[in-house]
Structure formats: C-alpha cells, structure tokens
Coordinates of C-alpha atoms in Angstrom, one line a residue:
X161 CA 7.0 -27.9 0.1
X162 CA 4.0 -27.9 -2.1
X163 CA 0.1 -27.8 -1.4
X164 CA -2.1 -30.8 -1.5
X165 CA -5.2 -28.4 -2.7
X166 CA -6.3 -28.9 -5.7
X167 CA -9.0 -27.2 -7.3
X168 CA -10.3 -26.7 -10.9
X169 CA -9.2 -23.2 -11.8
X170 CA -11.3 -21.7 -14.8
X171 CA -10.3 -17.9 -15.2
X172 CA -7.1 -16.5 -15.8
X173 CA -6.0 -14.5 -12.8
X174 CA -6.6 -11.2 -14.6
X175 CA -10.5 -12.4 -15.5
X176 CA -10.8 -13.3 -11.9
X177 CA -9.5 -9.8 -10.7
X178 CA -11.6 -7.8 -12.8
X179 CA -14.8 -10.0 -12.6
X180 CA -13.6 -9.4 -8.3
X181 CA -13.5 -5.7 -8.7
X182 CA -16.8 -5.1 -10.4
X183 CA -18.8 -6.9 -7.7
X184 CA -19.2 -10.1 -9.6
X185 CA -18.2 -13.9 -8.5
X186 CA -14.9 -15.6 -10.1
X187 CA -14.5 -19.0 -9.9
X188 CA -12.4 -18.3 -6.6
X189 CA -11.2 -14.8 -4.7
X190 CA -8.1 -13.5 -5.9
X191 CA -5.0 -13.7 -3.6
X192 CA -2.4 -10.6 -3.5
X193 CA 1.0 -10.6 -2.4
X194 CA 4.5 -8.1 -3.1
X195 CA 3.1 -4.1 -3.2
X196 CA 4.6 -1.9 -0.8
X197 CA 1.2 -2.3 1.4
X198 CA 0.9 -6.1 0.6
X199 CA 4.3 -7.2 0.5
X200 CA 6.4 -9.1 3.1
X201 CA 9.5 -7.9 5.4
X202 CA 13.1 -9.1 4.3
X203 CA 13.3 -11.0 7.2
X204 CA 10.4 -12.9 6.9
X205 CA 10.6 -13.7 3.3
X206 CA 14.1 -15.1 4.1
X207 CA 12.5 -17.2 6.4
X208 CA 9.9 -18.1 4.1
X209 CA 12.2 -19.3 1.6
X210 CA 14.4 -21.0 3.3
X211 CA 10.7 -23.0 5.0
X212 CA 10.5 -23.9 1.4
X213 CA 13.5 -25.1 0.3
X214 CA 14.5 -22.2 -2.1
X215 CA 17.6 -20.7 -3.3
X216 CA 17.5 -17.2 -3.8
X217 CA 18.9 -13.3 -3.2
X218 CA 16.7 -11.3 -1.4
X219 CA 16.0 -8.3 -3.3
X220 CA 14.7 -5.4 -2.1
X221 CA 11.0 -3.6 -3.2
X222 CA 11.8 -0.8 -0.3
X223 CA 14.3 0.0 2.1
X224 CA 12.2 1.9 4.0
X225 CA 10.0 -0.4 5.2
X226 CA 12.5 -2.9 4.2
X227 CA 10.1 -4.8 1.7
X228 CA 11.6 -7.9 0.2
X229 CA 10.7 -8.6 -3.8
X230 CA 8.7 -11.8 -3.9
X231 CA 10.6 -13.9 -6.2
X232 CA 8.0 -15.8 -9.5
X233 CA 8.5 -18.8 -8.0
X234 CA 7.2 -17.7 -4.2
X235 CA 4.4 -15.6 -5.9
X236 CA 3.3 -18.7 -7.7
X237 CA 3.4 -21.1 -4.7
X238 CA 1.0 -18.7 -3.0
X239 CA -1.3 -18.4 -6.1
X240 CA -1.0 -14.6 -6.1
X241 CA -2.8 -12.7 -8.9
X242 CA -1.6 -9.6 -9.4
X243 CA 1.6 -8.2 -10.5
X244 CA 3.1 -5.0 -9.7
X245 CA 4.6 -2.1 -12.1
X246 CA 6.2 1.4 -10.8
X247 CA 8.2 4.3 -12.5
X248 CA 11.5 5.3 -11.6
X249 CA 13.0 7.9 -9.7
X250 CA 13.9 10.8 -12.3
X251 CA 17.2 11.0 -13.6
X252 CA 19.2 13.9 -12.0
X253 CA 18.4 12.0 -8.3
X254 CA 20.4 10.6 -6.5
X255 CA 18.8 8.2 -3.8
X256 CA 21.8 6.1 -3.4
X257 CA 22.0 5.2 0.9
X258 CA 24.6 6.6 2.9
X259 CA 26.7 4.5 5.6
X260 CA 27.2 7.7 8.2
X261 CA 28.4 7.0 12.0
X262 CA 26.9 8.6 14.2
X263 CA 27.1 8.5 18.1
X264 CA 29.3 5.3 17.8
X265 CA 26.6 3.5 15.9
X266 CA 26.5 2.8 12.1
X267 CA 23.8 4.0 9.9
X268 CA 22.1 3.9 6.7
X269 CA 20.5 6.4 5.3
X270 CA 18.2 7.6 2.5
X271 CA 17.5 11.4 1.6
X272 CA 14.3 11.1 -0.7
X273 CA 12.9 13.6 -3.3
X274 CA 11.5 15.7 -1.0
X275 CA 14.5 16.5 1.3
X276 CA 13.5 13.7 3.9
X277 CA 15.9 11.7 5.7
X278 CA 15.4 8.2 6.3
X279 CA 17.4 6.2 9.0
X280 CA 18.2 2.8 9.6
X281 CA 20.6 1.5 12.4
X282 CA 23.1 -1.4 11.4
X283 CA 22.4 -3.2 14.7
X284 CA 19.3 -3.5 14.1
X285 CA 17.9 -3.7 10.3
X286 CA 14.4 -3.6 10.5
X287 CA 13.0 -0.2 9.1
X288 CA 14.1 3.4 8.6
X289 CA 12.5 5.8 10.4
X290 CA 12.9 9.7 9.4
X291 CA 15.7 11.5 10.9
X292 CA 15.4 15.0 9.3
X293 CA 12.2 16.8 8.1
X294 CA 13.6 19.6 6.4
X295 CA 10.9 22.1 6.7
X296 CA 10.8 21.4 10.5
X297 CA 11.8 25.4 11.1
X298 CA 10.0 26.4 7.4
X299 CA 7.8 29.6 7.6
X300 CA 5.1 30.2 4.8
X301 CA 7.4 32.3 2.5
X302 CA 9.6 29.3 2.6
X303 CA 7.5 27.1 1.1
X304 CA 8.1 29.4 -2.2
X305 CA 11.8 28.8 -2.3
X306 CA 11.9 25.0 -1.4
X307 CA 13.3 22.8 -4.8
X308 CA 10.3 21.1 -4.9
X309 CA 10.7 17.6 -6.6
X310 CA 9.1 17.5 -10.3
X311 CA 6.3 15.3 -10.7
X312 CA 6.5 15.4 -14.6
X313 CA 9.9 14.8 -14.8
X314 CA 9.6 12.6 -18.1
X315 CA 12.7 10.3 -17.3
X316 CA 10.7 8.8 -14.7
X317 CA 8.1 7.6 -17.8
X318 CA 10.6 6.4 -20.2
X319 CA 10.9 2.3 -19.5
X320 CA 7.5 1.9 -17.4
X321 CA 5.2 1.2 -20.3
X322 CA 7.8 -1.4 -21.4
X323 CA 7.4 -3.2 -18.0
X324 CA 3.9 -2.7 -18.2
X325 CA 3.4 -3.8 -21.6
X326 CA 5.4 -7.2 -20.9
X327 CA 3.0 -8.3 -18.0
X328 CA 0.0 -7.5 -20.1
X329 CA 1.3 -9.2 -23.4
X330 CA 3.1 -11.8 -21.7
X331 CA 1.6 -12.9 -18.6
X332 CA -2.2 -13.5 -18.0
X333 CA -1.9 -11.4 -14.7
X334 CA -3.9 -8.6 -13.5
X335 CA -1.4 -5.4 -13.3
X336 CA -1.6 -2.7 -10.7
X337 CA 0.9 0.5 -9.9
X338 CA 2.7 0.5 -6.7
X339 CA 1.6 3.1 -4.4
X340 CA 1.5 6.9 -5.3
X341 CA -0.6 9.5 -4.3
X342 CA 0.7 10.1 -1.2
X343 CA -0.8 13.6 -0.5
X344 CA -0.9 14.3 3.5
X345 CA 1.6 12.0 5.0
X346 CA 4.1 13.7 2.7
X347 CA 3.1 17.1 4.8
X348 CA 4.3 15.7 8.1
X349 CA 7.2 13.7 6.7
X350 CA 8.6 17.2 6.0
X351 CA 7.5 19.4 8.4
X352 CA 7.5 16.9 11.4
X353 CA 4.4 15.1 13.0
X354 CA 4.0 17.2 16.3
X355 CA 4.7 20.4 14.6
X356 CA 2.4 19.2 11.8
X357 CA -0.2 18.6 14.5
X358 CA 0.4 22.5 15.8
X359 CA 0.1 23.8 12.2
X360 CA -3.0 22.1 12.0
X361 CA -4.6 24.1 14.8
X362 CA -2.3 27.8 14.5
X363 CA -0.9 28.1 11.3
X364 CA -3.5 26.0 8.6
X365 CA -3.0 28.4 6.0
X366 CA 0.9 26.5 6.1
X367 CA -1.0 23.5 5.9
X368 CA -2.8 24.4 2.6
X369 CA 0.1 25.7 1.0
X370 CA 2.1 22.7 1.5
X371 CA -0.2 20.1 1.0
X372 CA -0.9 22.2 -2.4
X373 CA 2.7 21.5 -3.5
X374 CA 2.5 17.6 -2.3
X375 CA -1.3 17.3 -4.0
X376 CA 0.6 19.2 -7.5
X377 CA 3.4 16.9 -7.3
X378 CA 1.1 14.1 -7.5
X379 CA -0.9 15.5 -10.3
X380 CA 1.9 16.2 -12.7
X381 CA 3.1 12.6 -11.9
X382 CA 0.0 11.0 -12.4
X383 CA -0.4 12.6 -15.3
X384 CA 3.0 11.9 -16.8
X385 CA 2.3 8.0 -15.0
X386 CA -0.7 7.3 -16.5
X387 CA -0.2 8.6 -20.5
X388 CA 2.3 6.0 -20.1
X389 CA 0.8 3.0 -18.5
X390 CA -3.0 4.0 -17.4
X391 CA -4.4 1.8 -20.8
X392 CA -2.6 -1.3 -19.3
X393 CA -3.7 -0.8 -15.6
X394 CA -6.6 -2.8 -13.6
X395 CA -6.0 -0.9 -10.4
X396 CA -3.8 2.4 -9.5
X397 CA -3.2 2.4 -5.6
X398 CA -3.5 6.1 -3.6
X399 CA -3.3 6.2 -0.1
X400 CA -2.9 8.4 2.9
X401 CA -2.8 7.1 6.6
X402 CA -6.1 8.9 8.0
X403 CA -7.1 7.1 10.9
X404 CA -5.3 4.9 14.0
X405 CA -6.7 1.5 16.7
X406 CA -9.5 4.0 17.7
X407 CA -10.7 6.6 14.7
X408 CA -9.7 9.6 13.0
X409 CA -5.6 10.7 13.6
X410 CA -6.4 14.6 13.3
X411 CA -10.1 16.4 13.3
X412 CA -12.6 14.9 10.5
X413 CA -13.4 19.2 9.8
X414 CA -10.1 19.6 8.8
X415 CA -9.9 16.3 6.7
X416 CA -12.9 17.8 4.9
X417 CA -12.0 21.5 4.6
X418 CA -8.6 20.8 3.5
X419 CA -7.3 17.5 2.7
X420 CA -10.3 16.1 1.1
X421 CA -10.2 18.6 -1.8
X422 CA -6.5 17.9 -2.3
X423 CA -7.5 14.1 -2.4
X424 CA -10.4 15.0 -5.0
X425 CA -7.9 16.6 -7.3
X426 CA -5.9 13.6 -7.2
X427 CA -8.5 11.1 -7.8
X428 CA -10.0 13.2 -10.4
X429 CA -6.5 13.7 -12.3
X430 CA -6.4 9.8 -12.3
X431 CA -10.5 8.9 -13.4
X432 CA -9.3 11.7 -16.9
X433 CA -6.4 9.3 -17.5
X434 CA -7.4 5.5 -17.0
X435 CA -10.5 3.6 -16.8
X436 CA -8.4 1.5 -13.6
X437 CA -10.0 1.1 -10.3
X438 CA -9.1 3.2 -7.6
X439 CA -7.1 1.8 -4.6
X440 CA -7.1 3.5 -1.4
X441 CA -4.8 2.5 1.5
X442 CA -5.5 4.1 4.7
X443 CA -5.0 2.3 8.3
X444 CA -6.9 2.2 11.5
X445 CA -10.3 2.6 11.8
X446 CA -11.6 4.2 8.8
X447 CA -15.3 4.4 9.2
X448 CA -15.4 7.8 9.8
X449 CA -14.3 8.3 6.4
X450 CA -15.3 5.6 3.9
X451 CA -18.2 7.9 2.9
X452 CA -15.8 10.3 1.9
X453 CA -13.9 8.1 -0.3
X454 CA -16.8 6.6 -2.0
X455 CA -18.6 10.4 -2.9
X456 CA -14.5 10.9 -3.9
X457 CA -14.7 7.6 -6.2
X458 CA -12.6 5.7 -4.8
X459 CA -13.5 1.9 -5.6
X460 CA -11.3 -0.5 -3.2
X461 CA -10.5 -0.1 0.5
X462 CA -7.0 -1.5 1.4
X463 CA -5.6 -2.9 4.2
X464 CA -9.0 -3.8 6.1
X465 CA -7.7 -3.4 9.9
X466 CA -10.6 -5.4 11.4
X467 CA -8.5 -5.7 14.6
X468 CA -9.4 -1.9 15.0
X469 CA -12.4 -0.1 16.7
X470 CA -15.4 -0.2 13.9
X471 CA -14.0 -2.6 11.2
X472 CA -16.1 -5.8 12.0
X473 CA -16.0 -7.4 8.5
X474 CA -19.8 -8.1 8.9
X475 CA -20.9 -4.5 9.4
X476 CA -18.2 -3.7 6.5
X477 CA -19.5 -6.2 3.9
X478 CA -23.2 -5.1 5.1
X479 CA -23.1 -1.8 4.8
X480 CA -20.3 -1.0 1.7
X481 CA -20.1 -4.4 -0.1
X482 CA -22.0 -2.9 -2.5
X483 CA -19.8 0.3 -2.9
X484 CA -16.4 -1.1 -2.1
X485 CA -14.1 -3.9 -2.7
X486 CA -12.5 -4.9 0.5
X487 CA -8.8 -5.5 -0.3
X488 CA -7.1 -7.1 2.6
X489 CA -8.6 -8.0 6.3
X490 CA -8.1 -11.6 5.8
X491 CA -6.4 -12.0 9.5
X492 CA -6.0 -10.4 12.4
X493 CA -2.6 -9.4 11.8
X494 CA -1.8 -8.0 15.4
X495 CA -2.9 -10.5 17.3
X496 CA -3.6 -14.3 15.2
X497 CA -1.3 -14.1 12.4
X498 CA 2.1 -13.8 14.8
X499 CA 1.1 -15.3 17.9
X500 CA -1.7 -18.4 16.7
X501 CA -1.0 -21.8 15.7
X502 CA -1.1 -22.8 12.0
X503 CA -4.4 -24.6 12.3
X504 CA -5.9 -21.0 14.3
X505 CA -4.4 -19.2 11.2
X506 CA -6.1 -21.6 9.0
X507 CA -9.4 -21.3 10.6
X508 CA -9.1 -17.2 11.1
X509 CA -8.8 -16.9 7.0
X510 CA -11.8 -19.0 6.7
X511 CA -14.4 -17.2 8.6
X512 CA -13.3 -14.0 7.4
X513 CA -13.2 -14.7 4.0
X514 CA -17.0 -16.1 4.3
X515 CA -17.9 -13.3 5.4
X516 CA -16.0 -10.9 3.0
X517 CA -16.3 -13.2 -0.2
X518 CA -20.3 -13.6 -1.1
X519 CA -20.9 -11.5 -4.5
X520 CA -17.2 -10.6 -5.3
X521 CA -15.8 -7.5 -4.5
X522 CA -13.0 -9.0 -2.4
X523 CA -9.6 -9.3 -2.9
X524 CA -7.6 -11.8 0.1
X525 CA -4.1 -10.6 1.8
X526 CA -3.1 -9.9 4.9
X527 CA -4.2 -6.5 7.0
X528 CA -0.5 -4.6 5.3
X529 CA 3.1 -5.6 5.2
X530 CA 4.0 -9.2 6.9
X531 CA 6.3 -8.3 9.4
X532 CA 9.5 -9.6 10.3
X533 CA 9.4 -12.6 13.1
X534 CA 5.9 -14.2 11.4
X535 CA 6.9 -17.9 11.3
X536 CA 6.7 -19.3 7.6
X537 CA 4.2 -22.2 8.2
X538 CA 2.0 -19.3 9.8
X539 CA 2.1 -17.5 6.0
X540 CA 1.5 -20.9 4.3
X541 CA -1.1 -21.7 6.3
X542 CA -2.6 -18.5 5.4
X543 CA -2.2 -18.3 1.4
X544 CA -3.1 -22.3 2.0
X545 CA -6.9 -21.5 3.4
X546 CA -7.6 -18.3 1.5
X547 CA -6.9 -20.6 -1.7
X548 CA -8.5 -23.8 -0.5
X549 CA -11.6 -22.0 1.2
X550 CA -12.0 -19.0 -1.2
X551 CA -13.4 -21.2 -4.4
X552 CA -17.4 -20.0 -4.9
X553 CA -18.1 -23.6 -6.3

C-alpha cells in the first residue's frame, strides 16, 4: 500500500532536521519513527507489516519494552528522518535472557548492568517489568561495595563510530543516539519505587549517594560515547521520567536540591563533547519543570503528553517555542490514536501540527512508543497527515 501524497521535497532529511532544530522552517516538519521513546511495539509493527504487504523478521530494538526495529523499507514508507545509532553493552556482560519457571508459569528474563531483573511472562509477551531490585535491603555503606557497572568500559566504543560514520557518509539522514542518560529512574530500578519514595523523605543522604554512582556512570559513558561519535551526532537523547497525568511524581524541592545537579553534570559532560542538541524525554505533565531544563540547556522536549494536565500544545508553542523544540505530541495517544477512526486520526495530526509547526522547532511522532493493539490503518493514517499536512509551502 503506498501514499497518493505527493509533494515537492527540497532538503535532504538531515537539512530539514537541523534547519527544524534551530527554530527555522524546512520545506516540511520532519517525521521520526524507531528510538526506544519513538519506536513501535512488536506487536504492532507485525501488524503493520503485514497491513502493507511486507515480508519480514521482526527484530528486536528492546526487549524490555519489547520494541520492534523498523525495517528501511517501513521507515521509508512513513517518510521518517532520522536514524538511530547506540553502543554496545561492554564485553565481559552477559545480558543473554533466561527461560526460568516459576510458579507453573514460564518466564523470560533479563538481569541488566546494574543488577536489575527484568521479567516477562510467556503467556503474555507484552513487556518486562522488574522482578528484583537488588539494593532493595542496601544500607549506605553498601553502596561502597556494589560492582558498579563501568561506564567507560572502552569495548562498548569500539564499532559505534563505524555505524555512525556509515549513516553520515552514506545516507543523507539526520543521526541521533538512542537513549542514555538515565540518571534517577536508575535509583528506583534498584532500590525499588516505594522504598525509593521512603528514602526520599528519611534516608536522602542514600539518595545522593546513589544517584552519584548512576549520574558517574553516565559521565564516564558519555564521555567514552561521545569521543567516539559526538562529531557525527545532530541530537544525543537524555531522559528521566519526572512527572505523571497530573504534575510532578516526587516533590519539585527535591528535584532541585538533588537531582537537578546530577542532571547538570550530565548535560554539561555532553555540551564539552558535541556541538549535538540536547534531547530530553520525560512523561506526564512537565510544566513544572521545563524551566529547569532550559536554564540546564536542554534544547528538545520529547514525548509532548498533551493528553496530560498543563500540556495544551497552544500554551506550549506560546510560551517555549522559542526555547524548545517540541518533539512528539502529534496525537493524543491515550485516547484518539487507539480508539478513533482513521479519518479522526487524520484530522487529530492536523490541528496539532498547526499549532506546533509555525517557525520550526518541531519535530512530528507520536506522544512515545506505539503500543501493541493500535490498528495499522490508524499508524498510516497518522505518518499519512503529518506528511501531507506538515509542508510550510
């Protein structure tokens, strides 16, 4: 199946992404698909291509949120501009999944660097969710004796700057790194999100010292990341889940006493390494702390929730547009996107992307991952009207 739209394209996607991220108008808004917050569920790409008549084997971006790898072909058909390069996991790990039974029921599951244990049922095959955070009982001396993963670990380095090199030299794509930074959530993958929540209030100075391990982690990688690849980069994506539906997940004082500065050290270890914008991905209803992130220097706010409390993309565009490139919020994606008609999709891209597109600084997808059980002419019909109706002229 292949669109009828047909437009006269005059900028390479790369010229269109960077003339998008410095606040200027391309000939048309850039479309993203296929990072871990802008990708696309196994399940529904497997519905997707079998909607469009394609042969292919589904491979697999990341099992925990059970991300599919858009294939060339797909990321073509939906006029996607950006392409996606990541290191590797070092060496000496193994992240191999396990098959385990447990209770009568078969599982899969995934230790990561840090100790974490990611779980999947075989009956059902949607996500992993974590099933051991190993510093759950940890007191403060622990900390000091945990084998802390090695950010620098130079095997993770060796063959990225060949995969970046080969998009730059050989495609006319914009390149970005898949997701990194991940500075707080790491805390409460490990310790646990309710005891997290009591550390927060009764034991902060555990707080500091762990998130000073995560926020060191990600500075040594970085570092080792980008002297590889940050010359080739147009975007390097950070992100930490700060806020839910309604605001803030944890107190705004503490974000700014403690996890702030954390965040600053990471931005501030990638701004000495690459002249890349800054990607932040954070849920929910961010207001509170888009401020923050723009003092921080953080250019680009990813995924856009505008179904939440205080993310109306008017009173976004009006009052950051010229501060931040919007990266996402092209659909309501609780509530249009898996429940509306093609033709309501259609017409759901169009008036936000009038609103979002007017000077650049916008970059269409969807408000995160699209989920498994979105039908396939829903996605078309989406990629379809952010192409056809996201041309300035």
């Amino acid at each position: 199946m292949e669109t009828d739209i047909t437009h006269a394209e005059t900028l390479t996607p790369r010229e269109r992404v960077r003339l998008a991220l410095n606040h200027e108008e391309a000939d048309r808004i850039p479309i993203d698909l296929g990072g871990f917050q802008t990708g696309i569920h196994r399940v529904a790409y497997e519905d997707l291509i079998r909607y469009l008549g394609l042969e292919e084997t589904t491979q697999i971006l990341d099992p925990v949120q059970q991300l599919a790898v858009p294939s060339e072909q797909v990321l073509q058909r939906l006029h996607a501009d950006i392409r996606y390069v990541s290191a590797d996991a070092p060496l000496a790990f193994d992240g191999q999944i396990k098959i385990r039974t447990r209770n009568g029921r078969t599982w899969f599951d995934l230790r990561d660097e840090w100790g974490v244990v990611w779980s999947m049922p075989a009956d059902q095959m949607l996500y992993m969710d974590i099933s051991h955070h190993p510093l759950a009982q940890a007191t403060l001396q622990d900390l000091e004796r945990y084998p802390w993963p090695d950010g620098s670990d130079p095997s993770r380095f060796q063959a990225v700057r060949a995969r970046a090199l080969r998009l730059r030299e050989e495609t006319q794509y914009a390149v970005s790194s898949t997701i990194c930074g991940v500075t707080y959530e790491t805390c409460w993958y490990m310790r646990g999100l309710e005891q997290w929540y009591e550390d927060m209030i009764y034991n902060p100075a555990f707080c500091e010292a762990l998130i000073d391990h995560t926020a060191q982690y990600w500075v040594d990688w970085l570092t080792g990341f980008l002297g590889a690849v940050g010359d080739l980069l147009d975007i390097i994506m950070i992100g930490d889940d700060l806020a839910g539906q309604h605001g803030p997940l944890f107190s705004p004082a503490f974000y700014r006493r403690v996890v702030r500065p954390r965040h600053q050290r990471v931005i501030d270890t990638i701004k000495a390494h690459t002249k890349a914008k800054i990607w932040y991905h954070s849920c929910g209803n961010v207001s509170e702390y888009i401020p923050d992130l723009i003092e921080m220097g953080v250019d680009i706010l990813n995924p856009v929730q505008i179904s939440a409390r205080g993310m109306d993309p008017k009173e976004l565009k009006a009052k950051y547009g010229r501060n931040l490139v919007f990266w996402g919020g092209g659909i309501d994606a609780q509530h249009v996107l898996p429940f509306a008609s093609p033709a309501e999709v259609r017409e759901e891209v169009r008036k936000n992307i009038r609103v979002f597109m007017p000077g650049g600084g916008y970059v269409f997808n969807n408000v995160h991952n699209i989920q498994a059980g979105i039908r396939p002419e829903n996605i078309i019909a989406m990629y379809d009207a952010a192409y056809e109706f996201g041309f300035y002229r």
